[in-house]
Amino acid sequence: MSDLITNEVRESVERSVLCWLATSDENGQPNVSPKEVFAIADGQSIVVANIASPHSAKNIRVNQKVCLSFVDVFVQKGFKIIGTAVEIKSSETEYSQWVSPILPMVGDRFPIYSIFIVRPIAAEPIVAPSYSLYPSETTEDSQVKSALRIYGVTKDKYV
């Protein structure tokens, strides 16, 4: 396992049901796109399925610098992974190797047009400001209770 993909980062990725991939085009115009099919592949790379992301694919072809963010919206903590990405198309020989960790998640539900392989160069925590602004009253439990109330869901729907 990569020094950057620690157990804490791995757990955050595995708990996430959605992540955000930030890319930018040749002019530096940013684009952020949600991704719902992703996994840690070889202990040091994160594979992301290109299901409906023509802008992300085009941007990665011209600028490999990316940022992936994983946040537990209830706890309001997560990680951002800064790195580089390449696109592997289904016609390329190494595609089957890279797509294998995410195929069980997709089955026949979505078409996968290509795979983005993100190689981290930095991993940094994402923490809601409440934790540092109100440290004596902000806990993971208080954040979850607040989020459940705000989103109007019950704990049994969250777990």
PDB file of C-alpha atoms in Angstrom:
ATOM      1  CA  MET A   1       0.000   0.000   0.000  1.00  0.00           C
ATOM      2  CA  SER A   2       1.211   3.492  -0.836  1.00  0.00           C
ATOM      3  CA  ASP A   3       2.403   5.722   1.995  1.00  0.00           C
ATOM      4  CA  LEU A   4      -0.276   8.170   0.833  1.00  0.00           C
ATOM      5  CA  ILE A   5      -3.130   5.686   0.842  1.00  0.00           C
ATOM      6  CA  THR A   6      -3.082   4.973   4.552  1.00  0.00           C
ATOM      7  CA  ASN A   7      -5.644   2.811   6.323  1.00  0.00           C
ATOM      8  CA  GLU A   8      -7.525   5.990   7.274  1.00  0.00           C
ATOM      9  CA  VAL A   9      -7.660   7.154   3.648  1.00  0.00           C
ATOM     10  CA  ARG A  10      -8.662   3.661   2.496  1.00  0.00           C
ATOM     11  CA  GLU A  11     -11.516   3.544   5.043  1.00  0.00           C
ATOM     12  CA  SER A  12     -12.711   6.974   3.910  1.00  0.00           C
ATOM     13  CA  VAL A  13     -12.724   5.885   0.271  1.00  0.00           C
ATOM     14  CA  GLU A  14     -14.544   2.647   1.100  1.00  0.00           C
ATOM     15  CA  ARG A  15     -17.220   4.478   3.161  1.00  0.00           C
ATOM     16  CA  SER A  16     -17.887   7.025   0.431  1.00  0.00           C
ATOM     17  CA  VAL A  17     -20.761   6.528  -1.958  1.00  0.00           C
ATOM     18  CA  LEU A  18     -19.746   9.477  -4.087  1.00  0.00           C
ATOM     19  CA  CYS A  19     -16.548  11.362  -4.768  1.00  0.00           C
ATOM     20  CA  TRP A  20     -15.755  14.478  -6.721  1.00  0.00           C
ATOM     21  CA  LEU A  21     -13.130  14.614  -9.460  1.00  0.00           C
ATOM     22  CA  ALA A  22     -11.692  18.044 -10.211  1.00  0.00           C
ATOM     23  CA  THR A  23      -9.949  18.538 -13.542  1.00  0.00           C
ATOM     24  CA  SER A  24      -9.094  21.572 -15.647  1.00  0.00           C
ATOM     25  CA  ASP A  25      -8.894  22.147 -19.357  1.00  0.00           C
ATOM     26  CA  GLU A  26      -6.046  23.509 -21.462  1.00  0.00           C
ATOM     27  CA  ASN A  27      -7.012  27.075 -20.457  1.00  0.00           C
ATOM     28  CA  GLY A  28      -7.110  26.247 -16.746  1.00  0.00           C
ATOM     29  CA  GLN A  29     -10.920  26.309 -16.577  1.00  0.00           C
ATOM     30  CA  PRO A  30     -11.879  23.986 -13.694  1.00  0.00           C
ATOM     31  CA  ASN A  31     -14.493  21.265 -13.874  1.00  0.00           C
ATOM     32  CA  VAL A  32     -15.801  19.242 -10.933  1.00  0.00           C
ATOM     33  CA  SER A  33     -17.775  16.102 -11.604  1.00  0.00           C
ATOM     34  CA  PRO A  34     -19.361  13.575  -9.211  1.00  0.00           C
ATOM     35  CA  LYS A  35     -18.266   9.965  -9.547  1.00  0.00           C
ATOM     36  CA  GLU A  36     -20.059   7.024  -7.983  1.00  0.00           C
ATOM     37  CA  VAL A  37     -17.941   4.089  -9.136  1.00  0.00           C
ATOM     38  CA  PHE A  38     -14.363   4.043  -7.850  1.00  0.00           C
ATOM     39  CA  ALA A  39     -11.971   1.849  -5.882  1.00  0.00           C
ATOM     40  CA  ILE A  40      -8.409   1.600  -4.697  1.00  0.00           C
ATOM     41  CA  ALA A  41      -6.788  -0.645  -7.248  1.00  0.00           C
ATOM     42  CA  ASP A  42      -3.206  -1.660  -6.657  1.00  0.00           C
ATOM     43  CA  GLY A  43      -2.705  -0.194  -3.189  1.00  0.00           C
ATOM     44  CA  GLN A  44      -1.369   3.005  -4.677  1.00  0.00           C
ATOM     45  CA  SER A  45      -3.853   4.049  -7.362  1.00  0.00           C
ATOM     46  CA  ILE A  46      -7.530   4.901  -7.394  1.00  0.00           C
ATOM     47  CA  VAL A  47      -9.556   3.831 -10.407  1.00  0.00           C
ATOM     48  CA  VAL A  48     -12.621   5.834 -11.349  1.00  0.00           C
ATOM     49  CA  ALA A  49     -15.171   4.727 -13.915  1.00  0.00           C
ATOM     50  CA  ASN A  50     -15.939   7.097 -16.756  1.00  0.00           C
ATOM     51  CA  ILE A  51     -19.664   6.492 -17.029  1.00  0.00           C
ATOM     52  CA  ALA A  52     -20.848   9.922 -18.160  1.00  0.00           C
ATOM     53  CA  SER A  53     -17.830  12.222 -18.019  1.00  0.00           C
ATOM     54  CA  PRO A  54     -16.766  13.492 -21.429  1.00  0.00           C
ATOM     55  CA  HIS A  55     -15.435  16.761 -19.919  1.00  0.00           C
ATOM     56  CA  SER A  56     -13.321  14.927 -17.333  1.00  0.00           C
ATOM     57  CA  ALA A  57     -11.913  12.623 -20.025  1.00  0.00           C
ATOM     58  CA  LYS A  58     -11.096  15.503 -22.368  1.00  0.00           C
ATOM     59  CA  ASN A  59      -9.517  17.504 -19.554  1.00  0.00           C
ATOM     60  CA  ILE A  60      -7.353  14.595 -18.359  1.00  0.00           C
ATOM     61  CA  ARG A  61      -6.057  14.151 -21.903  1.00  0.00           C
ATOM     62  CA  VAL A  62      -4.739  17.756 -21.924  1.00  0.00           C
ATOM     63  CA  ASN A  63      -3.936  18.239 -18.223  1.00  0.00           C
ATOM     64  CA  GLN A  64      -3.227  15.220 -16.028  1.00  0.00           C
ATOM     65  CA  LYS A  65      -3.357  17.162 -12.736  1.00  0.00           C
ATOM     66  CA  VAL A  66      -6.473  16.199 -10.750  1.00  0.00           C
ATOM     67  CA  CYS A  67      -7.972  16.288  -7.294  1.00  0.00           C
ATOM     68  CA  LEU A  68     -10.330  13.629  -5.923  1.00  0.00           C
ATOM     69  CA  SER A  69     -12.385  14.432  -2.818  1.00  0.00           C
ATOM     70  CA  PHE A  70     -14.131  11.957  -0.534  1.00  0.00           C
ATOM     71  CA  VAL A  71     -16.339  13.361   2.248  1.00  0.00           C
ATOM     72  CA  ASP A  72     -18.664  11.638   4.682  1.00  0.00           C
ATOM     73  CA  VAL A  73     -21.489  14.199   4.593  1.00  0.00           C
ATOM     74  CA  PHE A  74     -22.726  13.156   8.015  1.00  0.00           C
ATOM     75  CA  VAL A  75     -19.420  13.261   9.922  1.00  0.00           C
ATOM     76  CA  GLN A  76     -18.202  16.092   7.649  1.00  0.00           C
ATOM     77  CA  LYS A  77     -14.714  14.698   7.322  1.00  0.00           C
ATOM     78  CA  GLY A  78     -12.841  13.035   4.504  1.00  0.00           C
ATOM     79  CA  PHE A  79      -9.778  13.314   2.300  1.00  0.00           C
ATOM     80  CA  LYS A  80      -8.655  15.008  -0.841  1.00  0.00           C
ATOM     81  CA  ILE A  81      -6.232  13.197  -3.076  1.00  0.00           C
ATOM     82  CA  ILE A  82      -4.067  15.384  -5.267  1.00  0.00           C
ATOM     83  CA  GLY A  83      -2.406  13.584  -8.134  1.00  0.00           C
ATOM     84  CA  THR A  84      -2.199  12.845 -11.783  1.00  0.00           C
ATOM     85  CA  ALA A  85      -4.607  10.846 -13.882  1.00  0.00           C
ATOM     86  CA  VAL A  86      -4.551   8.964 -17.139  1.00  0.00           C
ATOM     87  CA  GLU A  87      -7.453   7.612 -19.130  1.00  0.00           C
ATOM     88  CA  ILE A  88      -7.459   3.972 -20.196  1.00  0.00           C
ATOM     89  CA  LYS A  89     -10.011   3.169 -22.884  1.00  0.00           C
ATOM     90  CA  SER A  90     -11.780  -0.176 -23.152  1.00  0.00           C
ATOM     91  CA  SER A  91      -9.879  -0.931 -26.368  1.00  0.00           C
ATOM     92  CA  GLU A  92      -6.499  -0.777 -24.602  1.00  0.00           C
ATOM     93  CA  THR A  93      -4.857  -3.996 -23.416  1.00  0.00           C
ATOM     94  CA  GLU A  94      -4.409  -2.917 -19.775  1.00  0.00           C
ATOM     95  CA  TYR A  95      -8.103  -1.929 -19.456  1.00  0.00           C
ATOM     96  CA  SER A  96      -9.214  -5.328 -18.113  1.00  0.00           C
ATOM     97  CA  GLN A  97      -6.617  -5.176 -15.336  1.00  0.00           C
ATOM     98  CA  TRP A  98      -7.730  -1.714 -14.189  1.00  0.00           C
ATOM     99  CA  VAL A  99     -11.494  -2.189 -14.558  1.00  0.00           C
ATOM    100  CA  SER A 100     -11.597  -5.410 -12.524  1.00  0.00           C
ATOM    101  CA  PRO A 101     -11.893  -3.775  -9.051  1.00  0.00           C
ATOM    102  CA  ILE A 102     -14.993  -1.828 -10.080  1.00  0.00           C
ATOM    103  CA  LEU A 103     -16.835  -4.315 -12.286  1.00  0.00           C
ATOM    104  CA  PRO A 104     -18.595  -5.970  -9.314  1.00  0.00           C
ATOM    105  CA  MET A 105     -20.012  -2.540  -8.352  1.00  0.00           C
ATOM    106  CA  VAL A 106     -21.405  -1.880 -11.806  1.00  0.00           C
ATOM    107  CA  GLY A 107     -22.482  -5.200 -13.280  1.00  0.00           C
ATOM    108  CA  ASP A 108     -24.658  -4.377 -16.263  1.00  0.00           C
ATOM    109  CA  ARG A 109     -26.109  -1.255 -14.672  1.00  0.00           C
ATOM    110  CA  PHE A 110     -23.841   1.331 -16.326  1.00  0.00           C
ATOM    111  CA  PRO A 111     -21.665   1.438 -19.412  1.00  0.00           C
ATOM    112  CA  ILE A 112     -18.020   2.142 -18.606  1.00  0.00           C
ATOM    113  CA  TYR A 113     -16.488   4.121 -21.456  1.00  0.00           C
ATOM    114  CA  SER A 114     -13.029   4.304 -19.937  1.00  0.00           C
ATOM    115  CA  ILE A 115     -11.166   4.240 -16.636  1.00  0.00           C
ATOM    116  CA  PHE A 116      -9.371   7.135 -14.988  1.00  0.00           C
ATOM    117  CA  ILE A 117      -6.351   5.979 -13.013  1.00  0.00           C
ATOM    118  CA  VAL A 118      -5.443   8.497 -10.337  1.00  0.00           C
ATOM    119  CA  ARG A 119      -1.937   8.265  -8.897  1.00  0.00           C
ATOM    120  CA  PRO A 120      -1.726  10.276  -5.662  1.00  0.00           C
ATOM    121  CA  ILE A 121       1.097  12.684  -4.970  1.00  0.00           C
ATOM    122  CA  ALA A 122      -0.542  14.072  -1.804  1.00  0.00           C
ATOM    123  CA  ALA A 123      -3.390  13.159   0.522  1.00  0.00           C
ATOM    124  CA  GLU A 124      -4.847  15.744   2.864  1.00  0.00           C
ATOM    125  CA  PRO A 125      -7.703  15.594   5.354  1.00  0.00           C
ATOM    126  CA  ILE A 126     -10.908  17.507   4.711  1.00  0.00           C
ATOM    127  CA  VAL A 127     -12.538  18.645   7.945  1.00  0.00           C
ATOM    128  CA  ALA A 128     -15.565  20.903   8.405  1.00  0.00           C
ATOM    129  CA  PRO A 129     -14.695  24.261   9.984  1.00  0.00           C
ATOM    130  CA  SER A 130     -16.907  23.516  13.012  1.00  0.00           C
ATOM    131  CA  TYR A 131     -14.272  21.112  14.331  1.00  0.00           C
ATOM    132  CA  SER A 132     -11.681  23.893  14.673  1.00  0.00           C
ATOM    133  CA  LEU A 133     -14.009  26.855  15.330  1.00  0.00           C
ATOM    134  CA  TYR A 134     -16.028  25.101  18.045  1.00  0.00           C
ATOM    135  CA  PRO A 135     -13.766  22.266  19.252  1.00  0.00           C
ATOM    136  CA  SER A 136     -15.366  21.920  22.682  1.00  0.00           C
ATOM    137  CA  GLU A 137     -18.822  21.273  21.258  1.00  0.00           C
ATOM    138  CA  THR A 138     -18.095  19.644  17.885  1.00  0.00           C
ATOM    139  CA  THR A 139     -17.715  15.884  17.790  1.00  0.00           C
ATOM    140  CA  GLU A 140     -18.339  13.343  15.066  1.00  0.00           C
ATOM    141  CA  ASP A 141     -21.495  12.334  16.941  1.00  0.00           C
ATOM    142  CA  SER A 142     -22.769  15.931  17.123  1.00  0.00           C
ATOM    143  CA  GLN A 143     -22.040  16.432  13.420  1.00  0.00           C
ATOM    144  CA  VAL A 144     -23.942  13.251  12.515  1.00  0.00           C
ATOM    145  CA  LYS A 145     -26.932  14.258  14.669  1.00  0.00           C
ATOM    146  CA  SER A 146     -26.971  17.725  13.120  1.00  0.00           C
ATOM    147  CA  ALA A 147     -26.712  16.384   9.575  1.00  0.00           C
ATOM    148  CA  LEU A 148     -29.440  13.812  10.150  1.00  0.00           C
ATOM    149  CA  ARG A 149     -31.716  16.587  11.426  1.00  0.00           C
ATOM    150  CA  ILE A 150     -30.845  18.955   8.560  1.00  0.00           C
ATOM    151  CA  TYR A 151     -31.236  16.262   5.867  1.00  0.00           C
ATOM    152  CA  GLY A 152     -34.407  14.934   7.498  1.00  0.00           C
ATOM    153  CA  VAL A 153     -33.279  11.324   7.692  1.00  0.00           C
ATOM    154  CA  THR A 154     -33.162   8.868  10.561  1.00  0.00           C
ATOM    155  CA  LYS A 155     -30.104   7.040  11.826  1.00  0.00           C
ATOM    156  CA  ASP A 156     -31.365   3.643  10.559  1.00  0.00           C
ATOM    157  CA  LYS A 157     -31.378   5.068   7.008  1.00  0.00           C
ATOM    158  CA  TYR A 158     -27.807   6.265   7.477  1.00  0.00           C
ATOM    159  CA  VAL A 159     -26.314   3.020   8.778  1.00  0.00           C
TER     160      VAL A 159
END
